[in-house]
N, C-alpha and C. Protein backbone atom coordinates (compact mmCIF):
# COMPACT_ATOMS: atom_id res chain seq x y z
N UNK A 1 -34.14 -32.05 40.10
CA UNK A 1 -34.13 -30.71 39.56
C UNK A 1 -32.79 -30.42 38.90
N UNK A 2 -32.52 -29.33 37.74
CA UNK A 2 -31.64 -29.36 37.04
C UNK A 2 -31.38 -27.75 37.22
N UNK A 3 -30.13 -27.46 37.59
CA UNK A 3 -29.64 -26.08 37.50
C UNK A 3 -29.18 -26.15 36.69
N UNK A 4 -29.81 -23.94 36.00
CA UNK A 4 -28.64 -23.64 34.90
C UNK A 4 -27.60 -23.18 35.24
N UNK A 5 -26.76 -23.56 34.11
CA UNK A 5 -25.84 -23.25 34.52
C UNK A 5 -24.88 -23.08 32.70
N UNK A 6 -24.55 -21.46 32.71
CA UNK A 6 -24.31 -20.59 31.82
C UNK A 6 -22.73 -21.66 31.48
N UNK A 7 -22.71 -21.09 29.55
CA UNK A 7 -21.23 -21.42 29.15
C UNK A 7 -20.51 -20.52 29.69
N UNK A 8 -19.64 -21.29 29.72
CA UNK A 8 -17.93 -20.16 29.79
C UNK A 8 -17.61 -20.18 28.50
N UNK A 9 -17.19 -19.27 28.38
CA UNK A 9 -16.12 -18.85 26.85
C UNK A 9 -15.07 -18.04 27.30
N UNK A 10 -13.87 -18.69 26.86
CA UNK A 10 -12.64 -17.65 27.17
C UNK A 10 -12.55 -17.68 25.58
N UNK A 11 -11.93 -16.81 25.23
CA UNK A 11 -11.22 -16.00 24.36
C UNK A 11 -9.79 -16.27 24.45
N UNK A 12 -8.99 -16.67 23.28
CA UNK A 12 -7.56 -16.77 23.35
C UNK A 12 -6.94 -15.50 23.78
N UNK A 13 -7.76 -14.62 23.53
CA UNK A 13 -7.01 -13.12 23.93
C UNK A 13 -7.22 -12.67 25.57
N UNK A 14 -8.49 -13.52 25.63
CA UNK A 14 -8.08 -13.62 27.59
C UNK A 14 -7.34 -14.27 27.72
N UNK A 15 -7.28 -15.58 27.58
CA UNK A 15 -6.31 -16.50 28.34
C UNK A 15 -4.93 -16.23 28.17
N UNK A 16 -4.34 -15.51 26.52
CA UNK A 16 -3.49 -14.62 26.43
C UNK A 16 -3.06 -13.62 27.38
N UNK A 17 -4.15 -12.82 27.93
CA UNK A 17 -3.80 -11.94 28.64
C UNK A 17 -3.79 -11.79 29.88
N UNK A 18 -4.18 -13.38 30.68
CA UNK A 18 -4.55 -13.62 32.11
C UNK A 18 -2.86 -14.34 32.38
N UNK A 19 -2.55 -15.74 30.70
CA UNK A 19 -1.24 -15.97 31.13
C UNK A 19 0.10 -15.23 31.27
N UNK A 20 -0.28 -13.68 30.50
CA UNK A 20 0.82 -13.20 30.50
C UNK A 20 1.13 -12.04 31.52
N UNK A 21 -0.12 -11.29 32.44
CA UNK A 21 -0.12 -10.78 33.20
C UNK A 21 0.46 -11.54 34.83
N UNK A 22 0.19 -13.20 34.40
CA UNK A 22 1.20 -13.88 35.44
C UNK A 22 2.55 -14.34 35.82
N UNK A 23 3.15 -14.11 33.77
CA UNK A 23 4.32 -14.30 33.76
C UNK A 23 5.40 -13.70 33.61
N UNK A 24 4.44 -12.08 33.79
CA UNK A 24 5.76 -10.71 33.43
C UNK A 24 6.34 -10.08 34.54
N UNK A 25 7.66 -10.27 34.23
CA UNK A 25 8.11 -10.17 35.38
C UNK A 25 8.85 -8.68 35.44
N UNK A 26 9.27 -8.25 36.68
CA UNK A 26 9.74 -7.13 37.10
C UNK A 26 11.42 -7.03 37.80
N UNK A 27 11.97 -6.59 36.92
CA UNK A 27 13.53 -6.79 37.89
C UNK A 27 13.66 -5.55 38.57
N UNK A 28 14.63 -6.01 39.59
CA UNK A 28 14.52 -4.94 41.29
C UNK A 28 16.49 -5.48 41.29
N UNK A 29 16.66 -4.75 42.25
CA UNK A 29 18.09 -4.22 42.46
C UNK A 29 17.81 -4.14 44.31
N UNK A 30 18.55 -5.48 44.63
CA UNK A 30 18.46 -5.36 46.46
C UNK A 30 19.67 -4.57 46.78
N UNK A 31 18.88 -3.90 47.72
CA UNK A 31 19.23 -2.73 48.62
C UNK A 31 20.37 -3.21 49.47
N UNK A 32 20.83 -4.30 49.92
CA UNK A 32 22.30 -4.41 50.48
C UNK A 32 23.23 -5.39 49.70
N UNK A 33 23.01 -6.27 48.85
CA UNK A 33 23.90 -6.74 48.19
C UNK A 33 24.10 -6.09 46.97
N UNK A 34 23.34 -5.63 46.19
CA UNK A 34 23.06 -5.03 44.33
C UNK A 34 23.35 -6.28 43.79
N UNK A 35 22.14 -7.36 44.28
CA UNK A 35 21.41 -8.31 43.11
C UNK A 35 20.43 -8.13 42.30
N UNK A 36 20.61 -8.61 40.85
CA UNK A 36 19.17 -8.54 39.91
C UNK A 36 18.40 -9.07 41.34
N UNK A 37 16.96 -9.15 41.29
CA UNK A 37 16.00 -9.67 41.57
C UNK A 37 14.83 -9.74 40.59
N UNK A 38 14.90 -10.72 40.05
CA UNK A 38 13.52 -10.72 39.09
C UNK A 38 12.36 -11.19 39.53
N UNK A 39 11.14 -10.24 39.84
CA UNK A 39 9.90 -10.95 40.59
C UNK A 39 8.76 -10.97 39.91
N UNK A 40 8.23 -12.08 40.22
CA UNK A 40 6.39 -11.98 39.35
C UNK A 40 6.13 -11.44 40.13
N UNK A 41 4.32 -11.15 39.71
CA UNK A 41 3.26 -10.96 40.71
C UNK A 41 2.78 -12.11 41.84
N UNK A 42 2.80 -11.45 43.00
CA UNK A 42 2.51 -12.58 44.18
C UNK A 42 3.63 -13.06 44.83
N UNK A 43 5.02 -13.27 44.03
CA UNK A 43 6.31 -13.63 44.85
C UNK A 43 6.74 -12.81 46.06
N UNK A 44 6.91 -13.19 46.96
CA UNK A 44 7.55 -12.48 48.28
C UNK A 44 8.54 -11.20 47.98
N UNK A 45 8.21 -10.27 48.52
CA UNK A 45 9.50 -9.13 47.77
C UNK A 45 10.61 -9.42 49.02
N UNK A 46 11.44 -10.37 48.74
CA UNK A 46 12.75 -10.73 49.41
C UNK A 46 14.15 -11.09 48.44
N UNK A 47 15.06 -10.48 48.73
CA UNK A 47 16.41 -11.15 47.90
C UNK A 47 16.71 -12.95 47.94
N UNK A 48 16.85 -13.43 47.00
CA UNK A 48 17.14 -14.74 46.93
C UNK A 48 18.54 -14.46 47.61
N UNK A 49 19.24 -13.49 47.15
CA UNK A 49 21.21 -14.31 47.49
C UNK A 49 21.02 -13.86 49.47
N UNK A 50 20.64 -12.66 49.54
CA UNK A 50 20.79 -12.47 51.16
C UNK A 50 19.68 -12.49 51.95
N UNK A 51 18.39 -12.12 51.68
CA UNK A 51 17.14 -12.38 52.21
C UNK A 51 16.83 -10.67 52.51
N UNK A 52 17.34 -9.86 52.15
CA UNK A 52 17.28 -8.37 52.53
C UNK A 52 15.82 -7.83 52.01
N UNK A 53 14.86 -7.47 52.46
CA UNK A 53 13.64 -7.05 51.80
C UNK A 53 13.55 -5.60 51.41
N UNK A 54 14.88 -5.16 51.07
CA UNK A 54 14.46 -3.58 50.68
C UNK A 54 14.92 -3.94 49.41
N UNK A 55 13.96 -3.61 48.27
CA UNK A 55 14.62 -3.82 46.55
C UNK A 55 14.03 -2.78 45.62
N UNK A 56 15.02 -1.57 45.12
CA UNK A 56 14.94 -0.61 44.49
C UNK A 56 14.40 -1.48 42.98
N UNK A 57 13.00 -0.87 42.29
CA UNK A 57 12.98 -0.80 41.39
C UNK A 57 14.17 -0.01 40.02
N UNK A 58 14.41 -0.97 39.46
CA UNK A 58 15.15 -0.50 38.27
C UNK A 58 14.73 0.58 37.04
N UNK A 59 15.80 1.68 37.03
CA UNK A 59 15.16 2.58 35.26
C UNK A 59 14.40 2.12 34.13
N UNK A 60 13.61 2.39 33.96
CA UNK A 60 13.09 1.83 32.65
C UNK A 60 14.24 2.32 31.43
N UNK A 61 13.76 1.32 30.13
CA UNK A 61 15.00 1.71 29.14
C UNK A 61 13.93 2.92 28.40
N UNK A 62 13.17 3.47 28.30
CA UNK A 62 12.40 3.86 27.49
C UNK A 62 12.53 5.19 28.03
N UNK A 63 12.34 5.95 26.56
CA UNK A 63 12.69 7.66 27.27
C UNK A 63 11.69 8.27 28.28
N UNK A 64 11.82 9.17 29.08
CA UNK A 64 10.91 9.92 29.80
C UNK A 64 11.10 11.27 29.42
N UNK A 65 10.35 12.27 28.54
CA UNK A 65 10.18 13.32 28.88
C UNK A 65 9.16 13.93 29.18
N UNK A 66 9.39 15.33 30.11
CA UNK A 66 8.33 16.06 30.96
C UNK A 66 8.30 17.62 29.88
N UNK A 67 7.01 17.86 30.27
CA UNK A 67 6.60 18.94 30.07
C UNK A 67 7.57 20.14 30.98
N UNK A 68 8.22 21.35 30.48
CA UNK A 68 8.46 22.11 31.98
C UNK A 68 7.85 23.63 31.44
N UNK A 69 7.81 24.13 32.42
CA UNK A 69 6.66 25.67 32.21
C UNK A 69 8.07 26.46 32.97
């Protein structure tokens, strides 16, 4: 007996967007030394230089303004 069995098709714009959602990374600022920490998705949230697991996300460079009433 023969199962079906459907194509796959990726799209360069998936595989575009599956490799790059794995390789963007996020820099953090540890909470007892003030090291960069640059982390992907899935990496342990721990400091490489001291092992301290508290790490303040960093400002974005991009403006923020609010509405105020």
């Amino acid at each position: 007996m023969s199962s079906y069995q459907p194509q796959q098709t990726t799209t360069a714009d998936q595989t575009a967007s599956a490799i790059d959602a794995t390789a963007r990374t996020v820099h953090y600022k540890c909470g007892d030394c003030d090291m960069d920490v640059p982390l992907k998705r899935g990496e342990p949230i721990r400091c490489r230089n001291c092992g301290h697991r508290v790490l303040y996300k960093q400002r974005t460079n991009r403006m923020v303004q609010f509405e105020a009433r």
